[in-house]
Amino acid sequence: MRRFTRRTKLKMASLAASFALAGALGTTLVAPASASAGHTGTDPATTGCASGSFQVDALAVRDQYITGAPQVGATQLMYSPACGTNWVNVYGYANGYKINGYVRSNGYEYGVSAYHAGSGEHTLQLYAPGSVCVYMDYYGFRTSNNLQVHGGSMLYC
């Protein structure tokens, strides 16, 4: 029979407590992500692809009909080297506006909207490794009359 030292017993108890706490909090342990076309149409947060991702570009959304208008929202194109995937984060900075963001490539397109100040969402991801070209489309609308106040499309290769 193997005998454990006091230090080993403490480490084992600490590890067991960590797993118990994770279970009590409803935390799910996500396996390390790997590049795969199977990630297309999945959530970057739940697949582990968001871990280690980086921002490719960010665009400010403003109301072009108001001179000197402050930024009302933003879109970010994200890339995960581990998964070879892209997605778009969308943020609302001002009440009365809806910000739409889309990511598209290889015949796939995913979009999401953020409404009002303090809101933020992300699209599903698509597999576009290395030099595969990806579009980020972005639009801002006034929620009072659905007037498009900003918009465009950017190509990234």
mmCIF file of C-alpha atoms in Angstrom:
data_model
loop_
_atom_site.group_PDB
_atom_site.id
_atom_site.type_symbol
_atom_site.label_atom_id
_atom_site.label_comp_id
_atom_site.label_asym_id
_atom_site.label_seq_id
_atom_site.Cartn_x
_atom_site.Cartn_y
_atom_site.Cartn_z
ATOM 1 C CA MET A 1 0.000 0.000 0.000
ATOM 2 C CA ARG A 2 1.332 3.405 -1.024
ATOM 3 C CA ARG A 3 1.744 6.003 1.703
ATOM 4 C CA PHE A 4 1.236 9.669 0.863
ATOM 5 C CA THR A 5 3.147 12.485 2.492
ATOM 6 C CA ARG A 6 1.326 15.346 4.165
ATOM 7 C CA ARG A 7 2.256 17.647 1.233
ATOM 8 C CA THR A 8 0.795 15.206 -1.319
ATOM 9 C CA LYS A 9 -2.390 14.857 0.732
ATOM 10 C CA LEU A 10 -2.753 18.660 0.865
ATOM 11 C CA LYS A 11 -2.269 18.939 -2.910
ATOM 12 C CA MET A 12 -4.844 16.219 -3.518
ATOM 13 C CA ALA A 13 -7.313 17.891 -1.155
ATOM 14 C CA SER A 14 -6.764 21.251 -2.851
ATOM 15 C CA LEU A 15 -7.345 19.721 -6.289
ATOM 16 C CA ALA A 16 -10.508 17.977 -5.106
ATOM 17 C CA ALA A 17 -11.776 21.236 -3.604
ATOM 18 C CA SER A 18 -11.101 23.059 -6.894
ATOM 19 C CA PHE A 19 -13.146 20.530 -8.857
ATOM 20 C CA ALA A 20 -15.923 20.667 -6.271
ATOM 21 C CA LEU A 21 -15.986 24.477 -6.473
ATOM 22 C CA ALA A 22 -16.044 24.390 -10.290
ATOM 23 C CA GLY A 23 -18.985 21.995 -10.155
ATOM 24 C CA ALA A 24 -20.822 24.120 -7.605
ATOM 25 C CA LEU A 25 -20.382 27.227 -9.750
ATOM 26 C CA GLY A 26 -21.563 25.404 -12.858
ATOM 27 C CA THR A 27 -18.231 25.924 -14.522
ATOM 28 C CA THR A 28 -17.475 23.714 -17.466
ATOM 29 C CA LEU A 29 -13.908 22.766 -18.158
ATOM 30 C CA VAL A 30 -13.238 23.343 -21.865
ATOM 31 C CA ALA A 31 -10.717 21.130 -23.609
ATOM 32 C CA PRO A 32 -7.935 22.862 -25.526
ATOM 33 C CA ALA A 33 -9.207 23.869 -28.953
ATOM 34 C CA SER A 34 -7.719 22.654 -32.230
ATOM 35 C CA ALA A 35 -8.090 23.869 -35.817
ATOM 36 C CA SER A 36 -10.994 22.235 -37.597
ATOM 37 C CA ALA A 37 -13.672 23.023 -40.159
ATOM 38 C CA GLY A 38 -16.007 21.503 -37.575
ATOM 39 C CA HIS A 39 -15.817 24.787 -35.645
ATOM 40 C CA THR A 40 -17.866 26.581 -38.334
ATOM 41 C CA GLY A 41 -21.200 27.626 -36.855
ATOM 42 C CA THR A 42 -20.130 27.128 -33.234
ATOM 43 C CA ASP A 43 -19.691 29.519 -30.310
ATOM 44 C CA PRO A 44 -16.044 30.611 -29.840
ATOM 45 C CA ALA A 45 -16.495 30.862 -26.062
ATOM 46 C CA THR A 46 -17.845 27.348 -25.501
ATOM 47 C CA THR A 47 -15.395 25.639 -27.877
ATOM 48 C CA GLY A 48 -12.333 27.190 -26.235
ATOM 49 C CA CYS A 49 -11.433 29.046 -29.437
ATOM 50 C CA ALA A 50 -11.781 32.463 -27.750
ATOM 51 C CA SER A 51 -8.861 31.594 -25.479
ATOM 52 C CA GLY A 52 -5.698 32.978 -27.058
ATOM 53 C CA SER A 53 -7.620 34.802 -29.798
ATOM 54 C CA PHE A 54 -6.666 38.289 -30.923
ATOM 55 C CA GLN A 55 -8.277 41.317 -32.541
ATOM 56 C CA VAL A 56 -7.582 41.631 -36.273
ATOM 57 C CA ASP A 57 -9.297 45.010 -36.604
ATOM 58 C CA ALA A 58 -11.848 47.240 -34.888
ATOM 59 C CA LEU A 59 -14.185 49.768 -36.487
ATOM 60 C CA ALA A 60 -16.008 52.637 -34.825
ATOM 61 C CA VAL A 61 -19.670 53.146 -35.722
ATOM 62 C CA ARG A 62 -20.942 56.752 -35.688
ATOM 63 C CA ASP A 63 -24.167 58.510 -36.680
ATOM 64 C CA GLN A 64 -23.120 60.133 -39.966
ATOM 65 C CA TYR A 65 -26.125 62.479 -39.892
ATOM 66 C CA ILE A 66 -24.957 64.263 -36.745
ATOM 67 C CA THR A 67 -21.902 66.488 -37.144
ATOM 68 C CA GLY A 68 -19.225 65.539 -34.624
ATOM 69 C CA ALA A 69 -21.303 62.610 -33.404
ATOM 70 C CA PRO A 70 -19.719 60.455 -30.732
ATOM 71 C CA GLN A 71 -19.123 56.791 -31.342
ATOM 72 C CA VAL A 72 -22.406 54.875 -30.943
ATOM 73 C CA GLY A 73 -20.947 51.384 -31.305
ATOM 74 C CA ALA A 74 -18.068 49.248 -32.516
ATOM 75 C CA THR A 75 -17.297 45.997 -34.279
ATOM 76 C CA GLN A 76 -14.190 43.826 -33.853
ATOM 77 C CA LEU A 77 -12.976 41.067 -36.133
ATOM 78 C CA MET A 78 -11.410 38.338 -34.003
ATOM 79 C CA TYR A 79 -9.118 35.433 -34.984
ATOM 80 C CA SER A 80 -8.235 32.243 -33.119
ATOM 81 C CA PRO A 81 -4.871 30.780 -34.190
ATOM 82 C CA ALA A 82 -5.626 27.588 -32.264
ATOM 83 C CA CYS A 83 -8.881 26.960 -34.157
ATOM 84 C CA GLY A 84 -8.258 28.818 -37.425
ATOM 85 C CA THR A 85 -11.555 30.663 -36.947
ATOM 86 C CA ASN A 86 -12.918 34.212 -37.173
ATOM 87 C CA TRP A 87 -15.925 35.896 -35.570
ATOM 88 C CA VAL A 88 -17.176 39.418 -34.956
ATOM 89 C CA ASN A 89 -17.772 41.101 -31.598
ATOM 90 C CA VAL A 90 -20.372 43.892 -31.628
ATOM 91 C CA TYR A 91 -20.763 46.587 -28.940
ATOM 92 C CA GLY A 92 -23.411 49.259 -28.377
ATOM 93 C CA TYR A 93 -22.205 52.499 -26.777
ATOM 94 C CA ALA A 94 -25.301 54.713 -26.979
ATOM 95 C CA ASN A 95 -29.001 54.278 -26.304
ATOM 96 C CA GLY A 96 -31.243 54.601 -29.345
ATOM 97 C CA TYR A 97 -28.958 52.647 -31.676
ATOM 98 C CA LYS A 98 -28.662 49.078 -32.915
ATOM 99 C CA ILE A 99 -25.261 47.856 -34.145
ATOM 100 C CA ASN A 100 -25.153 44.877 -36.517
ATOM 101 C CA GLY A 101 -22.006 42.897 -37.263
ATOM 102 C CA TYR A 102 -21.449 40.022 -39.685
ATOM 103 C CA VAL A 103 -18.583 37.712 -40.547
ATOM 104 C CA ARG A 104 -18.605 35.879 -43.875
ATOM 105 C CA SER A 105 -16.336 33.611 -45.894
ATOM 106 C CA ASN A 106 -16.473 30.397 -47.931
ATOM 107 C CA GLY A 107 -20.263 30.627 -48.403
ATOM 108 C CA TYR A 108 -21.013 31.059 -44.684
ATOM 109 C CA GLU A 109 -22.336 34.191 -42.976
ATOM 110 C CA TYR A 110 -23.115 34.800 -39.306
ATOM 111 C CA GLY A 111 -24.540 37.985 -37.831
ATOM 112 C CA VAL A 112 -25.482 39.479 -34.492
ATOM 113 C CA SER A 113 -26.914 42.742 -33.095
ATOM 114 C CA ALA A 114 -26.158 44.827 -30.019
ATOM 115 C CA TYR A 115 -28.850 47.187 -28.769
ATOM 116 C CA HIS A 116 -28.256 50.300 -26.668
ATOM 117 C CA ALA A 117 -25.437 51.354 -24.359
ATOM 118 C CA GLY A 118 -23.528 48.645 -22.556
ATOM 119 C CA SER A 119 -24.602 45.777 -24.795
ATOM 120 C CA GLY A 120 -22.216 43.348 -26.434
ATOM 121 C CA GLU A 121 -22.593 40.174 -28.481
ATOM 122 C CA HIS A 122 -20.517 37.942 -30.734
ATOM 123 C CA THR A 123 -21.311 36.001 -33.880
ATOM 124 C CA LEU A 124 -20.803 32.308 -34.340
ATOM 125 C CA GLN A 125 -17.376 31.511 -35.740
ATOM 126 C CA LEU A 126 -16.324 30.249 -39.128
ATOM 127 C CA TYR A 127 -13.275 28.267 -40.135
ATOM 128 C CA ALA A 128 -10.961 30.468 -42.206
ATOM 129 C CA PRO A 129 -7.358 29.493 -41.453
ATOM 130 C CA GLY A 130 -4.284 31.426 -42.520
ATOM 131 C CA SER A 131 -4.731 33.505 -45.659
ATOM 132 C CA VAL A 132 -8.385 32.606 -46.318
ATOM 133 C CA CYS A 133 -10.202 35.898 -46.967
ATOM 134 C CA VAL A 134 -12.898 37.024 -44.523
ATOM 135 C CA TYR A 135 -15.370 39.915 -44.693
ATOM 136 C CA MET A 136 -16.525 41.933 -41.705
ATOM 137 C CA ASP A 137 -19.751 43.827 -42.439
ATOM 138 C CA TYR A 138 -20.936 46.472 -39.981
ATOM 139 C CA TYR A 139 -24.031 48.663 -39.762
ATOM 140 C CA GLY A 140 -25.533 51.135 -37.323
ATOM 141 C CA PHE A 141 -29.242 51.983 -37.167
ATOM 142 C CA ARG A 142 -31.338 54.398 -35.141
ATOM 143 C CA THR A 143 -33.878 52.313 -33.272
ATOM 144 C CA SER A 144 -36.512 55.089 -33.418
ATOM 145 C CA ASN A 145 -36.915 54.958 -37.210
ATOM 146 C CA ASN A 146 -34.544 52.175 -38.391
ATOM 147 C CA LEU A 147 -32.493 54.730 -40.346
ATOM 148 C CA GLN A 148 -29.097 53.311 -41.302
ATOM 149 C CA VAL A 149 -26.559 55.830 -39.972
ATOM 150 C CA HIS A 150 -23.316 53.981 -40.751
ATOM 151 C CA GLY A 151 -22.232 50.891 -42.588
ATOM 152 C CA GLY A 152 -19.684 49.162 -44.708
ATOM 153 C CA SER A 153 -17.782 46.011 -45.495
ATOM 154 C CA MET A 154 -14.084 45.297 -44.992
ATOM 155 C CA LEU A 155 -12.140 42.468 -46.628
ATOM 156 C CA TYR A 156 -9.264 40.810 -44.746
ATOM 157 C CA CYS A 157 -6.892 38.329 -46.413
#
